[in-house]
Short mmCIF file of C-alpha atoms in Angstrom, two decimals:
data_model
loop_
_atom_site.label_atom_id
_atom_site.label_comp_id
_atom_site.label_asym_id
_atom_site.label_seq_id
_atom_site.Cartn_x
_atom_site.Cartn_y
_atom_site.Cartn_z
CA MET A 1 4.54 -2.46 -32.46
CA GLU A 2 2.71 -3.62 -29.39
CA VAL A 3 -0.99 -4.22 -29.58
CA LEU A 4 -3.14 -4.60 -26.48
CA VAL A 5 -6.60 -6.17 -26.84
CA ALA A 6 -9.24 -6.75 -24.19
CA PRO A 7 -11.45 -9.67 -25.39
CA GLU A 8 -14.39 -8.54 -23.28
CA PHE A 9 -14.46 -5.13 -24.98
CA VAL A 10 -14.30 -6.82 -28.43
CA VAL A 11 -17.29 -9.06 -27.62
CA ALA A 12 -19.19 -6.08 -26.23
CA ALA A 13 -18.48 -4.09 -29.40
CA ALA A 14 -19.77 -6.95 -31.52
CA GLY A 15 -23.01 -6.93 -29.57
CA GLU A 16 -23.45 -3.15 -30.04
CA VAL A 17 -22.70 -3.54 -33.79
CA ALA A 18 -25.31 -6.35 -34.11
CA ALA A 19 -27.91 -4.24 -32.30
CA LEU A 20 -27.28 -1.31 -34.65
CA GLY A 21 -27.73 -3.57 -37.64
CA ALA A 22 -31.01 -4.94 -36.27
CA THR A 23 -32.28 -1.35 -35.84
CA LEU A 24 -31.40 -0.38 -39.47
CA ASP A 25 -33.10 -3.60 -40.78
CA GLU A 26 -36.29 -2.69 -38.90
CA ALA A 27 -36.24 0.87 -40.17
CA ASN A 28 -35.73 -0.24 -43.75
CA ALA A 29 -38.49 -2.81 -43.56
CA ALA A 30 -40.92 -0.26 -42.08
CA VAL A 31 -40.58 2.15 -44.95
CA ALA A 32 -40.22 -0.43 -47.82
CA ALA A 33 -43.96 -0.62 -48.67
CA GLN A 34 -44.56 3.12 -48.57
CA THR A 35 -41.57 3.99 -50.75
CA THR A 36 -41.40 1.24 -53.35
CA GLU A 37 -45.11 1.17 -54.22
CA ILE A 38 -46.01 4.83 -54.70
CA ALA A 39 -49.37 5.30 -56.35
CA ALA A 40 -49.68 7.87 -59.19
CA ALA A 41 -51.28 11.15 -58.20
CA ALA A 42 -53.44 11.08 -61.33
CA GLY A 43 -54.05 9.04 -64.49
CA ASP A 44 -51.91 11.20 -66.80
CA GLU A 45 -48.51 10.07 -68.13
CA VAL A 46 -46.53 12.71 -66.10
CA SER A 47 -48.00 11.56 -62.75
CA VAL A 48 -47.45 7.89 -63.59
CA GLY A 49 -43.82 8.60 -64.66
CA ILE A 50 -43.02 10.54 -61.45
CA ALA A 51 -44.41 7.72 -59.32
CA ALA A 52 -42.43 5.20 -61.23
CA LEU A 53 -39.24 7.22 -60.86
CA PHE A 54 -39.58 7.45 -57.00
CA SER A 55 -40.46 3.74 -56.69
CA ALA A 56 -37.36 2.91 -58.73
CA HIS A 57 -35.12 4.94 -56.45
CA ALA A 58 -36.69 3.34 -53.41
CA GLN A 59 -36.22 -0.17 -54.87
CA ALA A 60 -32.55 0.63 -55.55
CA TYR A 61 -32.14 1.75 -51.92
CA GLN A 62 -33.70 -1.44 -50.67
CA ASN A 63 -31.40 -3.53 -52.80
CA LEU A 64 -28.41 -1.55 -51.54
CA SER A 65 -29.53 -1.95 -47.92
CA VAL A 66 -29.74 -5.68 -48.39
CA GLN A 67 -26.11 -5.70 -49.48
CA VAL A 68 -25.06 -3.43 -46.61
CA GLY A 69 -26.98 -5.72 -44.16
CA ALA A 70 -25.13 -8.77 -45.43
CA PHE A 71 -21.76 -6.99 -45.00
CA HIS A 72 -22.85 -5.87 -41.50
CA ARG A 73 -23.72 -9.37 -40.51
CA LYS A 74 -20.32 -10.70 -41.74
CA PHE A 75 -18.52 -7.91 -39.88
CA THR A 76 -20.37 -8.67 -36.75
CA GLN A 77 -19.54 -12.34 -37.01
CA ALA A 78 -15.85 -11.41 -37.57
CA LEU A 79 -15.85 -9.28 -34.43
CA GLU A 80 -17.49 -12.04 -32.41
CA GLY A 81 -15.00 -14.58 -33.69
CA ALA A 82 -12.09 -12.28 -32.90
CA GLY A 83 -13.31 -11.73 -29.36
CA GLY A 84 -13.72 -15.45 -28.87
CA ALA A 85 -10.30 -16.23 -30.27
CA TYR A 86 -8.62 -13.61 -28.00
CA ALA A 87 -10.51 -14.97 -25.02
CA ALA A 88 -9.48 -18.52 -25.88
CA ALA A 89 -5.81 -17.43 -26.30
CA GLU A 90 -5.90 -15.70 -22.95
CA ALA A 91 -7.40 -18.74 -21.32
CA ALA A 92 -4.85 -21.02 -22.91
CA ASN A 93 -2.01 -18.79 -21.70
CA ALA A 94 -3.46 -18.20 -18.28
CA GLY A 95 -3.90 -21.89 -17.48
CA PRO A 96 -0.06 -22.78 -17.34
CA LEU A 97 0.68 -19.41 -15.67
CA GLN A 98 -1.97 -20.00 -13.01
CA GLN A 99 -0.66 -23.52 -12.46
CA LEU A 100 2.88 -22.24 -12.10
CA LEU A 101 1.74 -19.46 -9.74
CA ALA A 102 -0.21 -21.95 -7.65
CA VAL A 103 2.88 -24.15 -7.30
CA ILE A 104 5.09 -21.15 -6.32
CA ASN A 105 2.47 -19.81 -3.87
CA ALA A 106 2.01 -23.24 -2.30
CA GLN A 107 5.78 -23.36 -1.55
CA SER A 108 5.73 -19.77 -0.19
CA VAL A 109 2.71 -20.52 2.04
CA ALA A 110 4.32 -23.70 3.32
CA LEU A 111 7.51 -21.90 4.25
CA THR A 112 6.19 -18.46 5.35
CA GLU A 113 2.39 -18.92 5.72
CA ARG A 114 1.98 -16.24 3.12
CA PRO A 115 1.70 -16.42 -0.75
CA LEU A 116 4.19 -14.73 -3.12
CA ILE A 117 1.54 -13.04 -5.24
CA GLY A 118 -2.13 -12.41 -4.48
CA ASN A 119 -4.43 -10.29 -2.34
CA GLY A 120 -5.19 -11.11 1.20
CA ALA A 121 -8.77 -12.21 2.13
CA SER A 122 -10.97 -9.72 4.01
CA GLY A 123 -12.53 -10.53 7.34
CA ALA A 124 -16.16 -11.35 7.40
CA PRO A 125 -18.56 -8.56 8.62
CA GLY A 126 -19.34 -8.83 12.28
CA SER A 127 -16.53 -11.30 12.92
CA GLY A 128 -13.78 -9.01 14.04
CA ALA A 129 -11.38 -11.28 12.11
CA ASP A 130 -8.12 -9.78 10.85
CA GLY A 131 -7.61 -9.30 7.12
CA GLY A 132 -5.23 -11.68 5.38
CA ALA A 133 -1.73 -10.54 4.34
CA GLY A 134 -0.98 -9.81 0.67
CA GLY A 135 1.59 -11.68 -1.28
CA TRP A 136 5.25 -10.97 -0.48
CA LEU A 137 5.92 -9.72 -3.95
CA LEU A 138 2.60 -8.28 -5.08
CA GLY A 139 -0.73 -7.97 -3.26
CA ASN A 140 -3.05 -5.85 -1.19
CA GLY A 141 -3.86 -6.63 2.40
CA GLY A 142 -7.35 -7.72 3.20
CA ALA A 143 -9.71 -5.42 5.12
CA GLY A 144 -10.36 -6.34 8.77
CA GLY A 145 -13.85 -7.54 9.55
CA SER A 146 -16.17 -5.26 11.46
CA GLY A 147 -16.63 -6.14 15.18
CA ALA A 148 -19.64 -7.76 16.70
CA PRO A 149 -21.70 -5.49 19.06
CA GLY A 150 -19.31 -3.96 21.53
CA GLN A 151 -16.32 -5.83 20.18
CA ARG A 152 -13.21 -4.66 18.37
CA GLY A 153 -12.83 -4.60 14.65
CA GLY A 154 -10.17 -6.75 12.99
CA ASN A 155 -6.84 -5.50 11.90
CA GLY A 156 -6.15 -4.83 8.23
CA GLY A 157 -3.77 -7.20 6.50
CA ALA A 158 -0.23 -6.15 5.56
CA ALA A 159 0.57 -5.46 1.94
CA GLY A 160 3.33 -6.98 -0.11
CA LEU A 161 6.33 -5.38 -1.83
CA LEU A 162 3.88 -3.54 -4.03
CA GLY A 163 0.43 -3.06 -2.59
CA VAL A 164 -1.88 -1.22 -0.30
CA GLY A 165 -2.39 -2.16 3.35
CA GLY A 166 -5.90 -3.32 4.29
CA ALA A 167 -8.27 -1.02 6.20
CA GLY A 168 -8.93 -1.82 9.83
CA GLY A 169 -12.46 -3.05 10.60
CA ALA A 170 -14.97 -0.80 12.28
CA GLY A 171 -15.70 -1.41 15.89
CA GLY A 172 -19.07 -2.86 16.69
CA GLY A 173 -21.81 -0.59 18.00
CA SER A 174 -23.61 -1.30 21.28
CA THR A 175 -27.04 -0.33 22.44
CA SER A 176 -26.07 -0.24 26.14
CA GLY A 177 -22.34 -0.96 26.67
CA ASN A 178 -19.21 0.45 25.11
CA GLY A 179 -18.58 0.56 21.41
CA GLY A 180 -15.83 -1.57 20.08
CA ALA A 181 -12.44 -0.12 19.02
CA GLY A 182 -11.54 0.07 15.41
CA GLY A 183 -9.00 -2.23 14.05
CA VAL A 184 -5.47 -1.23 13.11
CA GLY A 185 -4.75 -0.35 9.46
CA GLY A 186 -2.53 -2.83 7.63
CA ALA A 187 1.17 -2.10 7.06
CA VAL A 188 2.15 -1.20 3.48
CA GLY A 189 4.63 -2.63 1.06
CA TRP A 190 8.50 -2.12 1.28
CA LEU A 191 8.61 0.06 -1.86
CA TRP A 192 5.27 1.59 -2.58
CA GLY A 193 1.73 1.73 -1.30
CA ASN A 194 -0.44 3.61 1.17
CA GLY A 195 -1.12 2.61 4.75
CA GLY A 196 -4.61 1.20 5.49
CA VAL A 197 -7.13 3.46 7.18
CA GLY A 198 -7.87 2.56 10.81
CA GLY A 199 -11.41 1.43 11.52
CA ALA A 200 -13.96 3.67 13.23
CA GLY A 201 -15.32 2.85 16.72
CA GLY A 202 -18.68 1.58 17.71
CA LEU A 203 -21.87 3.63 17.49
CA PHE A 204 -23.52 3.54 20.92
CA GLY A 205 -22.55 3.43 24.56
CA ALA A 206 -19.11 4.85 25.33
CA GLY A 207 -17.43 5.53 22.02
CA GLY A 208 -14.83 3.01 20.83
CA HIS A 209 -11.30 4.23 20.11
CA GLY A 210 -10.37 4.73 16.46
CA GLY A 211 -7.94 2.31 14.94
CA VAL A 212 -4.25 3.18 14.36
CA GLY A 213 -3.31 4.03 10.75
CA GLY A 214 -1.10 1.58 8.93
CA SER A 215 2.70 2.19 8.73
CA ASN A 216 4.05 3.14 5.40
CA SER A 217 6.86 2.15 3.08
CA ILE A 218 9.87 3.98 1.64
CA PHE A 219 7.87 6.23 -0.78
CA ALA A 220 4.32 6.15 0.41
CA THR A 221 2.13 8.07 2.75
CA GLY A 222 1.31 6.66 6.18
CA GLY A 223 -2.25 5.60 6.79
CA ILE A 224 -4.75 8.00 8.34
CA GLY A 225 -5.63 7.21 11.98
CA GLY A 226 -9.04 5.85 12.43
CA ALA A 227 -11.80 8.31 13.36
CA GLY A 228 -12.66 7.72 16.99
CA GLY A 229 -16.20 8.78 17.64
CA ALA A 230 -17.53 9.01 14.12
CA GLY A 231 -18.30 5.47 14.92
CA GLY A 232 -17.55 5.99 18.65
CA SER A 233 -20.04 8.62 19.92
CA GLY A 234 -21.09 8.29 23.53
CA GLY A 235 -24.64 7.26 24.29
CA PRO A 236 -27.21 9.65 25.78
CA LEU A 237 -26.56 8.55 29.37
CA ALA A 238 -22.94 7.46 28.96
CA GLY A 239 -21.63 10.61 30.66
CA PHE A 240 -23.18 9.82 34.01
CA PHE A 241 -20.82 6.87 34.33
CA GLY A 242 -17.77 8.78 33.32
CA ALA A 243 -17.86 7.54 29.72
CA GLY A 244 -17.77 9.73 26.66
CA GLY A 245 -16.64 9.88 23.09
CA GLY A 246 -13.83 7.55 21.94
CA ASP A 247 -10.33 8.83 21.30
CA GLY A 248 -9.10 9.13 17.70
CA GLY A 249 -6.57 6.81 16.40
CA THR A 250 -2.92 7.66 16.03
CA GLY A 251 -1.77 8.42 12.43
CA GLY A 252 0.43 5.83 10.80
CA LEU A 253 4.20 6.18 10.47
CA GLY A 254 5.17 7.59 7.15
CA SER A 255 8.36 8.12 5.13
CA ALA A 256 6.87 10.76 2.75
CA ALA A 257 4.27 11.97 5.20
CA GLY A 258 2.85 10.65 8.44
CA GLY A 259 -0.82 9.94 8.60
CA ALA A 260 -3.21 12.41 10.19
CA GLY A 261 -4.60 11.61 13.62
CA GLY A 262 -8.22 10.61 13.79
CA ALA A 263 -10.90 12.90 15.16
CA GLY A 264 -12.10 12.40 18.70
CA GLY A 265 -15.62 11.11 19.23
CA ASN A 266 -18.67 13.20 20.37
CA ALA A 267 -19.92 12.79 23.95
CA GLY A 268 -23.40 11.93 24.98
CA LEU A 269 -26.38 14.29 25.04
CA LEU A 270 -26.46 14.89 28.81
CA GLY A 271 -22.83 14.56 29.82
CA GLY A 272 -19.35 13.01 29.41
CA PRO A 273 -16.16 14.36 27.78
CA GLY A 274 -15.52 14.39 24.09
CA GLY A 275 -12.79 12.04 22.89
CA SER A 276 -9.32 13.29 22.35
CA GLY A 277 -7.96 13.63 18.86
CA GLY A 278 -5.34 11.15 17.78
CA ALA A 279 -1.73 12.17 17.41
CA GLY A 280 -0.22 12.69 13.99
CA GLY A 281 2.01 9.95 12.68
CA TYR A 282 5.74 10.14 12.86
CA SER A 283 7.26 11.03 9.51
CA GLY A 284 10.52 11.25 7.73
CA LEU A 285 9.35 14.41 6.12
CA ALA A 286 6.23 16.45 7.06
CA GLY A 287 4.49 15.30 10.21
CA GLY A 288 0.85 14.37 10.19
CA THR A 289 -1.75 16.82 11.58
CA GLY A 290 -3.39 15.84 14.87
CA GLY A 291 -7.04 15.00 14.78
CA HIS A 292 -9.68 17.44 15.97
CA ALA A 293 -11.39 16.45 19.16
CA GLY A 294 -15.08 15.91 19.20
CA GLY A 295 -17.68 18.32 20.67
CA LEU A 296 -20.89 17.00 22.11
CA LEU A 297 -23.25 15.58 19.55
CA GLY A 298 -22.50 18.34 17.02
CA VAL A 299 -24.92 20.51 19.01
CA PRO A 300 -23.21 20.67 22.48
CA GLY A 301 -24.71 18.63 25.29
CA LEU A 302 -25.52 19.95 28.72
CA PHE A 303 -22.34 18.95 30.56
CA GLY A 304 -18.87 17.64 29.72
CA SER A 305 -15.53 19.02 28.62
CA GLY A 306 -14.43 19.03 25.03
CA GLY A 307 -11.77 16.63 24.07
CA ALA A 308 -8.11 17.66 23.63
CA GLY A 309 -6.71 18.10 20.15
CA GLY A 310 -4.14 15.54 19.03
CA ALA A 311 -0.41 16.36 18.97
CA GLY A 312 1.23 17.04 15.63
CA GLY A 313 3.53 14.41 14.19
CA GLN A 314 7.32 14.62 14.56
CA SER A 315 9.55 15.20 11.57
CA ASP A 316 13.34 14.62 11.39
CA PHE A 317 13.74 16.53 8.10
CA THR A 318 11.34 19.40 7.61
CA PHE A 319 8.23 20.72 9.37
CA GLY A 320 6.47 19.29 12.37
CA GLY A 321 2.80 18.52 12.10
CA ALA A 322 0.22 21.01 13.38
CA GLY A 323 -1.61 20.22 16.61
CA GLY A 324 -5.31 19.45 16.41
CA VAL A 325 -8.00 21.78 17.51
CA GLY A 326 -9.65 21.16 20.91
CA GLY A 327 -13.30 20.22 21.04
CA ASP A 328 -16.00 22.56 22.33
CA GLY A 329 -17.44 21.98 25.78
CA GLY A 330 -21.06 21.46 26.76
CA LEU A 331 -23.55 24.18 27.35
CA LEU A 332 -23.15 24.48 31.20
CA PHE A 333 -20.03 24.50 33.38
CA SER A 334 -17.96 22.84 30.67
CA THR A 335 -14.43 23.53 29.66
CA GLY A 336 -13.26 23.60 26.06
CA GLY A 337 -10.67 21.03 25.13
CA ALA A 338 -6.99 22.02 25.00
CA GLY A 339 -5.34 22.37 21.64
CA GLY A 340 -2.80 19.77 20.64
CA GLN A 341 0.89 20.55 20.79
CA GLY A 342 2.68 21.12 17.56
CA GLY A 343 5.05 18.41 16.42
CA PHE A 344 8.84 18.71 16.68
CA GLY A 345 10.46 19.57 13.36
CA LEU A 346 14.09 19.88 12.09
CA SER A 347 13.49 23.15 10.20
CA SER A 348 10.32 24.28 11.89
CA GLY A 349 8.06 23.10 14.71
CA GLY A 350 4.43 22.69 13.94
CA PRO A 351 1.87 25.22 15.15
CA GLY A 352 -0.15 24.35 18.21
CA GLY A 353 -3.87 23.77 17.81
CA ALA A 354 -6.51 26.20 18.91
CA GLY A 355 -8.28 25.53 22.19
CA GLY A 356 -11.99 24.60 22.08
CA ASN A 357 -14.73 26.99 23.04
CA GLY A 358 -16.15 26.76 26.58
CA GLY A 359 -19.86 26.47 27.39
CA LEU A 360 -22.41 29.28 27.47
CA LEU A 361 -22.39 29.62 31.32
CA PHE A 362 -19.43 29.67 33.68
CA SER A 363 -17.12 27.78 31.37
CA ASP A 364 -13.55 28.22 30.40
CA GLY A 365 -12.18 27.97 26.87
CA GLY A 366 -9.46 25.46 26.25
CA VAL A 367 -5.79 26.38 26.33
CA GLY A 368 -4.12 26.69 22.97
CA GLY A 369 -1.58 24.09 22.16
CA ALA A 370 2.13 24.76 22.55
CA GLY A 371 4.09 25.29 19.42
CA GLY A 372 6.46 22.47 18.33
CA GLU A 373 10.13 22.72 19.15
CA SER A 374 12.80 22.80 16.39
CA TRP A 375 16.49 22.90 15.70
CA PHE A 376 18.78 25.42 14.10
CA ASP A 377 20.17 24.08 10.81
CA THR A 378 23.79 23.25 10.16
CA PHE A 379 24.55 26.78 8.86
CA GLY A 380 24.83 28.00 12.44
CA GLY A 381 21.65 30.00 12.54
CA VAL A 382 21.91 31.65 9.14
CA PHE A 383 18.60 30.03 8.42
CA PRO A 384 17.15 29.55 11.88
CA ALA A 385 14.13 27.34 12.23
CA ALA A 386 11.26 28.91 14.06
CA GLY A 387 9.11 27.09 16.62
CA GLY A 388 5.46 26.81 15.79
CA ASP A 389 2.95 29.33 17.06
CA GLY A 390 0.73 28.19 19.91
CA GLY A 391 -2.95 27.87 19.12
CA GLY A 392 -5.45 30.51 20.30
CA GLY A 393 -7.31 29.80 23.48
CA GLY A 394 -10.97 28.95 23.18
CA GLN A 395 -13.67 31.51 23.80
CA ARG A 396 -14.89 31.80 27.38
CA ARG A 397 -18.65 32.33 27.25
CA PRO A 398 -19.99 33.16 30.74
CA VAL A 399 -22.75 35.63 31.57
CA ASP A 400 -20.18 38.19 32.81
CA ARG A 401 -18.19 38.00 29.59
CA GLN A 402 -14.87 36.95 31.22
CA ARG A 403 -11.92 36.48 28.93
CA GLY A 404 -10.96 33.26 27.25
CA CYS A 405 -8.04 31.10 28.29
CA ARG A 406 -4.40 31.88 27.44
CA ARG A 407 -2.63 31.28 24.13
CA GLY A 408 -0.24 28.38 23.97
CA ARG A 409 3.47 29.02 24.37
CA ARG A 410 5.74 29.42 21.37
CA GLY A 411 7.96 26.49 20.55
CA ARG A 412 11.63 26.54 21.62
CA LEU A 413 14.62 26.52 19.32
CA HIS A 414 17.64 24.25 19.73
CA ARG A 415 21.15 24.56 18.43
CA TRP A 416 23.38 21.68 17.32
#
């Protein structure tokens, strides 16, 4: 029978048991005088006898509590000793193993510049340094360091055979210039693990682009594209110089599922376009959903078009990914962003994304995204695969109540 013991838990339990014993000792000492020395209620023999009886019971309890306290202290000492013995055994066993691992890793680093087992180091904040790669056999990639003001974030480190790719670092914000782009998420292991999340863009100025999600392994899900604009919103005056929100990052390639595209960044208060959503990641199975484009500061700004929705990811086996929704335009003379095109799929194309809403005055809604294309299956059309539906056009909101833009076209079908 296998027994697993965590020495730190044993030592912690010994401390709790000792604290419980100390509490009981304090309680027994507090009531000892009041219970063992009970005065008779009167001078008659009955009162004296009753007082003596209760005092005798109290004295017996105190004697028993002394014995229980002695056993409690021995039990606590045994627990503490067991915890120390387990810890010493682990230390004794870990020493040779650590030495052996250090020798093996040293050889691996000398030959490949990468250890066999171990996690990669993370980049320092504000440095924009890339995260270190995890060990070839086992290890997570280190996270990329965030960028200095206006500078790009570092890339996440790649994972080993078993591990998780490091997250890309966030782009650095800027008080006047452009925000830095987010770093690329680290690639995952060969057999298992999730791709790293791309870093967000900078905070001020023109929004930085979101980082690309990490590519995945045989079984895992591709990393999610970095959110452009959540850390990449345009500054209040950025639109006057043609700058706006940052584009969302592309979703990572995935075997089980491609990563979702990142959301586009919001534009500035007075003008500038919202960032486009990132495309969904290519996938062996279901494609990733395209990111939603940003509007303008949540509450729409005065001018500027909404960003386009990201395209859905392509799939070679099942369904294509859905296109992202277009962002809303500004309040005046602003067009809503177009919906993203649905991804190509073997059995069914992904639906196109809905177009964004236009502004309040003299503004067109965005065109709905086209549905993704698809193939008939090998049964000669017995189970035909349908193209995805195009997204609905955004609402046109002028004073004269003109109609919104057209719906996206339906995806085409192909035969083998």
